Short mmCIF file of C-alpha atoms in Angstrom, two decimals:
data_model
loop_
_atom_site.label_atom_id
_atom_site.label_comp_id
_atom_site.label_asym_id
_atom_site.label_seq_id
_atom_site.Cartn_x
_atom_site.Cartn_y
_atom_site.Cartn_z
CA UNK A 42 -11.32 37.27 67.07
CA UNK A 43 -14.26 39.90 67.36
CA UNK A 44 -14.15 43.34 66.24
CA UNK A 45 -14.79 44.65 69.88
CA UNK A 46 -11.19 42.94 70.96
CA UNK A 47 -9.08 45.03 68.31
CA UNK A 48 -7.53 48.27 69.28
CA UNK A 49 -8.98 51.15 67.92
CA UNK A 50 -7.87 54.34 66.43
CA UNK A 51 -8.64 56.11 70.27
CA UNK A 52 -6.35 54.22 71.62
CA UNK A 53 -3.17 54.86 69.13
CA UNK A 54 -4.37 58.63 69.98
CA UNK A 55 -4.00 57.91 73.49
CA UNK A 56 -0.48 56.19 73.04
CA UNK A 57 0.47 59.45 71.02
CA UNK A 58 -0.12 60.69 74.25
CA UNK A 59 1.95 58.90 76.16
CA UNK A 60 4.97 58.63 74.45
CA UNK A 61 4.86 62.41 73.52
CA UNK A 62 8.12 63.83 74.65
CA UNK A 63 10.14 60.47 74.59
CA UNK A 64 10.03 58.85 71.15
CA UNK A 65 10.73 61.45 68.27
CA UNK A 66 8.00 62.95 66.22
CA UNK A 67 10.59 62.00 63.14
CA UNK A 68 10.70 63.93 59.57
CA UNK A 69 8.68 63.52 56.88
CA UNK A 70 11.08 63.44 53.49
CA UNK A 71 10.60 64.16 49.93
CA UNK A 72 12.59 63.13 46.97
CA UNK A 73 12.08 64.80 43.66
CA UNK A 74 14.17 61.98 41.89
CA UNK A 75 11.52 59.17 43.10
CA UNK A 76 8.80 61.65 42.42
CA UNK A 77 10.15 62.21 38.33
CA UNK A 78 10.38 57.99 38.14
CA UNK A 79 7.21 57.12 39.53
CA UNK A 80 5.21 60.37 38.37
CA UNK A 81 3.83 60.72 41.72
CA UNK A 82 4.39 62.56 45.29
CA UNK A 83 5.96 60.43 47.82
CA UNK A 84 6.20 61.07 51.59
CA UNK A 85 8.21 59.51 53.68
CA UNK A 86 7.99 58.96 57.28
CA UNK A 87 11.80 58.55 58.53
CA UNK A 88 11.64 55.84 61.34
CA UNK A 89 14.96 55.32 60.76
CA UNK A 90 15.63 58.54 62.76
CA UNK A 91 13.33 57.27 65.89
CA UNK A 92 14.81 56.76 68.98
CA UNK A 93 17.13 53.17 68.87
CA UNK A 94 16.96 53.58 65.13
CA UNK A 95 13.58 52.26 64.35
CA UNK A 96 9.61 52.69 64.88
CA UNK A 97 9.51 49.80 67.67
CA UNK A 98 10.31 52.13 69.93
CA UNK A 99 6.59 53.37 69.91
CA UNK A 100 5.15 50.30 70.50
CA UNK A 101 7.49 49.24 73.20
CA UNK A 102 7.23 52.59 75.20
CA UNK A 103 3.03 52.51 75.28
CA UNK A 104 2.99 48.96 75.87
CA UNK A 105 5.91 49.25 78.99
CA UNK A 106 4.30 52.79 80.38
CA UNK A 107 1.21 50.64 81.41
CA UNK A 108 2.80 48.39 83.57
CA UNK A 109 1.53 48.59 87.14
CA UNK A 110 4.35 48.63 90.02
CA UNK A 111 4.14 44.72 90.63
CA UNK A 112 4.48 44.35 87.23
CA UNK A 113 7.89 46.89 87.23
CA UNK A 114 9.52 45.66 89.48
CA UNK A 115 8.99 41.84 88.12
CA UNK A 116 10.02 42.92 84.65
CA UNK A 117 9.77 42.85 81.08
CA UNK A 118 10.60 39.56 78.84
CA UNK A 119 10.95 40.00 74.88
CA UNK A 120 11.56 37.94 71.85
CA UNK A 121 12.87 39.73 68.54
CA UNK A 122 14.99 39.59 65.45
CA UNK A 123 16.50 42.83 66.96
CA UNK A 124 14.55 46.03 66.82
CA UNK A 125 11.89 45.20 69.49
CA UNK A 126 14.42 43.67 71.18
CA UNK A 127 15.92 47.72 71.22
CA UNK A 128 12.82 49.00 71.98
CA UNK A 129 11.75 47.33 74.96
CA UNK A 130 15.28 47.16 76.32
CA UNK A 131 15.35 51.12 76.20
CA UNK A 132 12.03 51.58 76.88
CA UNK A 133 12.49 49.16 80.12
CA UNK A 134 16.06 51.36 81.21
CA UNK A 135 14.18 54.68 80.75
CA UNK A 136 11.29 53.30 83.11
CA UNK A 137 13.39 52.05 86.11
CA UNK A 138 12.74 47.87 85.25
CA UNK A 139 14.77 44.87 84.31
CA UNK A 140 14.63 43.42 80.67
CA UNK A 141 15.35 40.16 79.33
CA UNK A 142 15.52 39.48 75.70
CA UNK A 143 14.95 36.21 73.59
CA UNK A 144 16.88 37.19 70.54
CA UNK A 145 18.16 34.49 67.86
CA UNK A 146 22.07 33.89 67.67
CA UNK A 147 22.52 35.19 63.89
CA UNK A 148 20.57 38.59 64.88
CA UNK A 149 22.72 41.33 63.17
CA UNK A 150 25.85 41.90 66.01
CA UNK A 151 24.72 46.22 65.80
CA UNK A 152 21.32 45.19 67.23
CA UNK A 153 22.72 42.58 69.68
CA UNK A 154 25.41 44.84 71.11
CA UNK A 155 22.60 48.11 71.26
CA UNK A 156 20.00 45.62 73.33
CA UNK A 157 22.65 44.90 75.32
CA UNK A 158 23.96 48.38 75.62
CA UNK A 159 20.44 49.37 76.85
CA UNK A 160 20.90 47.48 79.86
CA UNK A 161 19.11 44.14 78.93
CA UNK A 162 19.99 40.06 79.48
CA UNK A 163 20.13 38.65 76.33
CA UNK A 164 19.49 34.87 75.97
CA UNK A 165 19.99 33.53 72.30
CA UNK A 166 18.63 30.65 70.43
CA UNK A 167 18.40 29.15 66.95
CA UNK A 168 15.73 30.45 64.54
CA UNK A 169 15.72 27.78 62.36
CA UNK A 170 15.58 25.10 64.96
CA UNK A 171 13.88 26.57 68.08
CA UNK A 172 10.63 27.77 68.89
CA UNK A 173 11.21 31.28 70.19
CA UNK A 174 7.07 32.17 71.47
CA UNK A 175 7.64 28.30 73.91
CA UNK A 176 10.85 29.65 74.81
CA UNK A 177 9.88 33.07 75.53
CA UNK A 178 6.23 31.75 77.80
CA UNK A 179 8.47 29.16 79.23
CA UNK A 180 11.26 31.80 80.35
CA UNK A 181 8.46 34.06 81.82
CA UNK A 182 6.97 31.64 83.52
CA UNK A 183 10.25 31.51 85.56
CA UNK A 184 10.72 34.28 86.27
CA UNK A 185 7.38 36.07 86.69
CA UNK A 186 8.09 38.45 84.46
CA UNK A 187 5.68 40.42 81.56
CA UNK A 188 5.84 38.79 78.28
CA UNK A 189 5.79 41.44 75.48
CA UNK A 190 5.41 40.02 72.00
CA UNK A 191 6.80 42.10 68.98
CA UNK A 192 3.51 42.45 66.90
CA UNK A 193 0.09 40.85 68.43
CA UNK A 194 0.00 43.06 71.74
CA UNK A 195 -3.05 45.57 71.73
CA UNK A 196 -0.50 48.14 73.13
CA UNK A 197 2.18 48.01 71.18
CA UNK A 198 -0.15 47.86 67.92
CA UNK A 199 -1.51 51.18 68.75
CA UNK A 200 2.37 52.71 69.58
CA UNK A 201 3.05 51.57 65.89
CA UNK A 202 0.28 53.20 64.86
CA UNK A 203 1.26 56.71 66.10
CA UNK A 204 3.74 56.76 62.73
CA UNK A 205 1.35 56.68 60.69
CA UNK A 206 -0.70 59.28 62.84
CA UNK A 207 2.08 61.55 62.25
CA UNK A 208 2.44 61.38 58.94
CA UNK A 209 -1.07 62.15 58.15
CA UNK A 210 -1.55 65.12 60.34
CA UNK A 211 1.38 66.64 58.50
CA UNK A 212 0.84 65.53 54.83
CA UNK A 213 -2.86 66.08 55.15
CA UNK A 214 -5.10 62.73 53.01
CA UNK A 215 -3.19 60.33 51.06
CA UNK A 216 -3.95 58.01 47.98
CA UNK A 217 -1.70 55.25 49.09
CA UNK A 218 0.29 54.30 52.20
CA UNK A 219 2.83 51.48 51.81
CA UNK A 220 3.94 49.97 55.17
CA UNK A 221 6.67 47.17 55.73
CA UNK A 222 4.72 43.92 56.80
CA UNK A 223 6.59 41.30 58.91
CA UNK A 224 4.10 40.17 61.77
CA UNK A 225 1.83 43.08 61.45
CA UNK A 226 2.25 45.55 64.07
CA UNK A 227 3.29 48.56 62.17
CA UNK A 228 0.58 47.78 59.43
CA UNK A 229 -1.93 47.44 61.44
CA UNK A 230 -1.42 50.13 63.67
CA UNK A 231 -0.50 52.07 60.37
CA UNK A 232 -4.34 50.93 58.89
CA UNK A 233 -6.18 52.10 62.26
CA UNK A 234 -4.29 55.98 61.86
CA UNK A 235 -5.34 55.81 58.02
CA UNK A 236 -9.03 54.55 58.33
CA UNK A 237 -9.36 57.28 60.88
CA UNK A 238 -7.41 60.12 59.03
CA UNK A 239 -7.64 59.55 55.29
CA UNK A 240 -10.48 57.39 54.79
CA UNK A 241 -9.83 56.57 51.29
CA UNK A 242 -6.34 56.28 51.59
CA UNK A 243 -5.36 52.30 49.74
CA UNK A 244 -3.25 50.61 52.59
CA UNK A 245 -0.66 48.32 51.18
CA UNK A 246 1.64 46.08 53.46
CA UNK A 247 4.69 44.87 51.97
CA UNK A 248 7.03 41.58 52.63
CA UNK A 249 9.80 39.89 51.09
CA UNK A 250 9.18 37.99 48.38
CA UNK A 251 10.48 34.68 50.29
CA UNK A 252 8.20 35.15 52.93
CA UNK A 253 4.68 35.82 52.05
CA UNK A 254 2.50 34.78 54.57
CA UNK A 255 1.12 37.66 55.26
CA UNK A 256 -0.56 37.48 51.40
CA UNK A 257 -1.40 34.23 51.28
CA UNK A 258 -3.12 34.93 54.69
CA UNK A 259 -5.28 37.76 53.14
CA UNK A 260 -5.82 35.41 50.23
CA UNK A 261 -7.30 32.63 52.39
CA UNK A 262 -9.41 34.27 55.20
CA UNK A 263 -6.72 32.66 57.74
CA UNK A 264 -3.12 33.25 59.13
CA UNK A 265 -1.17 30.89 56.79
CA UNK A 266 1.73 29.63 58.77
CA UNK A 267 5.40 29.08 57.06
CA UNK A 268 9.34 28.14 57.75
CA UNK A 269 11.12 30.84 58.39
CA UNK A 270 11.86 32.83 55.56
CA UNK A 271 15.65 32.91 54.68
CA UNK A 272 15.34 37.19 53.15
CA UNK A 273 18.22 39.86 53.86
CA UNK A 274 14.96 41.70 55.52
CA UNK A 275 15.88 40.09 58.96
CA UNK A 276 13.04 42.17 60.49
CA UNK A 277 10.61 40.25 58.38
CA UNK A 278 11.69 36.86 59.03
CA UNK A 279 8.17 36.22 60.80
CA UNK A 280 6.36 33.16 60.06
CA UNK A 281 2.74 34.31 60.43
CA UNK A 282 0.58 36.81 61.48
CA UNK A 283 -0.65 37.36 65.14
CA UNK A 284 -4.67 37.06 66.18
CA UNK A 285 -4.73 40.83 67.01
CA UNK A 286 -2.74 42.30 63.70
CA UNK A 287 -4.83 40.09 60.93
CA UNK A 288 -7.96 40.83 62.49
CA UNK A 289 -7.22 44.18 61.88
CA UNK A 290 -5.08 43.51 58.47
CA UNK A 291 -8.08 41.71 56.98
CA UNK A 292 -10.60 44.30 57.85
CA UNK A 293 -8.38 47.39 57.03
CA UNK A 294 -5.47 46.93 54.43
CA UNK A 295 -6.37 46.85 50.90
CA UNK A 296 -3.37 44.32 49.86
CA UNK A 297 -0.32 43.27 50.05
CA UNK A 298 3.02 43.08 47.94
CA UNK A 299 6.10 41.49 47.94
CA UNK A 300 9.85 42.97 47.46
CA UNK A 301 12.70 40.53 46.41
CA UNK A 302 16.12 40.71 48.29
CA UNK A 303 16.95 42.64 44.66
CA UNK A 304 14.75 45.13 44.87
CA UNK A 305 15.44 45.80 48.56
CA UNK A 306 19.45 46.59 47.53
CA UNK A 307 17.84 48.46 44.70
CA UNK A 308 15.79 50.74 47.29
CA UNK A 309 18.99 50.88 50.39
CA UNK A 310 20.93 52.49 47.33
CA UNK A 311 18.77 54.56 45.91
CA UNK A 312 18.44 56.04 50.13
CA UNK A 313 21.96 55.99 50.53
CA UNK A 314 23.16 57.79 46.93
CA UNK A 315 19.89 60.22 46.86
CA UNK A 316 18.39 60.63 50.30
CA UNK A 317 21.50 60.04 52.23
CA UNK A 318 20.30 57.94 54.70
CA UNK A 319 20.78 54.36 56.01
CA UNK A 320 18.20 52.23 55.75
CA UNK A 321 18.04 48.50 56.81
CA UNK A 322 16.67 45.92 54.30
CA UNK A 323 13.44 45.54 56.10
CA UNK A 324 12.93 49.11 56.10
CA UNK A 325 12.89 49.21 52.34
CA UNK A 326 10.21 46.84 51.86
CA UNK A 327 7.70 50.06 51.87
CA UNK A 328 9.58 51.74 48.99
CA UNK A 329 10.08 48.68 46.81
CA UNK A 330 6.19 48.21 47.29
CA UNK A 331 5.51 51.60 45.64
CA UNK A 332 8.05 51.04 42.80
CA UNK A 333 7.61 47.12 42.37
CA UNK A 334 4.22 46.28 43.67
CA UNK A 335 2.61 46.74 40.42
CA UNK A 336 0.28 49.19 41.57
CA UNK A 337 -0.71 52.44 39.22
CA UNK A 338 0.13 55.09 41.74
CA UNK A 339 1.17 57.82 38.73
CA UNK A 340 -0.34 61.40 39.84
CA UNK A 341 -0.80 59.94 43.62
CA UNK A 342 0.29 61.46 47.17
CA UNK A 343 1.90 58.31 48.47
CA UNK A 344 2.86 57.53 51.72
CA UNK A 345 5.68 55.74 52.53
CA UNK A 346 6.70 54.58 55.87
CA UNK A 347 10.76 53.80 56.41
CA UNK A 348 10.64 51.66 59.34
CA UNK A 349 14.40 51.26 60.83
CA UNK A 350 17.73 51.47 59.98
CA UNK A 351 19.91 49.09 62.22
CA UNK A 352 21.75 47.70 59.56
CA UNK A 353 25.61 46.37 60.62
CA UNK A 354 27.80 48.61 58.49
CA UNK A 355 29.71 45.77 57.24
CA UNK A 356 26.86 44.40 56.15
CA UNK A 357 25.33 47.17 54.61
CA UNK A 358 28.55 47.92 52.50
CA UNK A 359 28.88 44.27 51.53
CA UNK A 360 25.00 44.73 49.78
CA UNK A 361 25.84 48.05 48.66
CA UNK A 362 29.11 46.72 47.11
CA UNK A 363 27.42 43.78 45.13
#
């Protein structure tokens, strides 16, 4: 992979410009009870408020709004845990083209019913069994259609990274920005806004504890493959890094952390009780990286990017309740 193939910071400005006035330029929070335990200023960037309740919708949007009319009326094919499954399923009804969606059978039943909702075939499969990228060529192969992968698509990189973009032009330079890491889409998009916007800003990805590929990839100078990690961060359950996201991880991101399933309840409650929101486990990865990671960030502006909150309710009691 050579530098000259990796998106750039121009073109997440030019996918802020296309999705302007369909995905939500969402808040930026503040918590003085995070700020008094951690003895720093924390911002974070709600994703959990985006459009299908997460930041894929960014991604998906750019990446679909490029198609050319052959490509339309062919269609889009997806394979996700759930949220880019959302994303591209909304993104695809909004722009007038059929969607078909790899998603595995134990995906949370919120995020299967919304994909289908949107409009989308859903096809299911076994995670721990099946190879979902083999399935996914094979299927559009078929039928002609557009693969779009979650994470290692040049397009839907730079959508992610219009998050980040917005946080920055409204907090102004940051110390730190923590980012949730499953393939790499959102930090790497996240690490082109930074570089451009807050030069010295630390980049930190963060993953579950059970899955750490995305570490031991950084660590060894290649993407480290693994089984599928069995975390309550479902949208994390990635087993390595794409091409497009490490090149860009390994030039860009300073490190990354990892967040038990623990500390991830610890963080949903702590959003729930004193930011009253609902965030999924995955989306607490960034938070559990600022409080866990063992980072000094005491007298820092921190950035902290919330990236969904499609969490079954059921669910999210039952962890709550624990």
């Amino acid at each position: 992979m050579t530098e000259h193939q990796l998106p750039t910071y121009d073109d997440v400005a030019a996918a802020a410009a296309r999705i302007q006035g369909h995905a939500h330029n969402t808040p930026v929070l503040t918590s003085r009870t995070i700020d008094a335990q951690l003895g720093a200023k924390l911002f974070f960037k709600a994703e959990n408020f985006q459009r299908m309740g997460a930041f894929k919708f960014r991604g998906g949007f750019n990446a679909l709004s490029k198609f050319t009319p052959e490509q339309k009326k062919r269609g889009v094919l997806a394979f996700s845990s759930g949220n880019h499954a959302q994303a591209i399923a909304l993104s695809a009804q909004i722009l007038g083209m059929p969607a078909t969606i790899l998603m595995p059978q134990d995906a949370p039943a919120a995020k299967l019913a919304a994909t289908r909702g949107y409009g989308a075939e859903v096809i299911t499969f076994d995670r721990f069994t099946q190879d979902r990228e083999a399935l996914s060529r094979q299927l559009a192969e078929e039928r002609g259609a557009t693969l779009i992968p979650p994470y290692d698509h040049a397009d839907v990189i730079s959508g992610q990274g219009t998050a980040a973009k917005e946080l920055l032009e409204e907090t102004g330079e940051l110390d730190y920005l923590f980012v949730c890491l499953g393939g790499g889409g959102l930090l790497s998009g996240s690490a082109l806004a930074a570089r451009a916007l807050s030069p010295q800003c630390k980049i930190y990805g963060v993953e579950p504890e059970a899955g750490n590929d995305g570490q031991q990839s950084l660590a060894e100078g290649r993407i480290v493959h693994i089984e599928t990690p069995r975390t309550i961060a479902d949208g994390a359950q990635t087993q390595h890094l794409g091409q497009l996201t490490f090149g860009i991880i390994r030039r860009d991101v300073t490190g990354i952390v990892t967040a038990s399933d623990a500390q991830l309840v610890q963080a949903m409650r702590f959003y729930a009780e004193r930011m009253k929101m609902v965030v999924e486990p995955t989306g607490c990865l960034s938070l559990a990286g600022a409080q866990h990671g063992g980072l000094d960030i005491r007298g820092a502006r921190v950035g902290v990017i919330v990236s969904g909150g499609n969490v079954d309710m059921a669910r999210f009691a039952q962890l709550l309740g624990g």
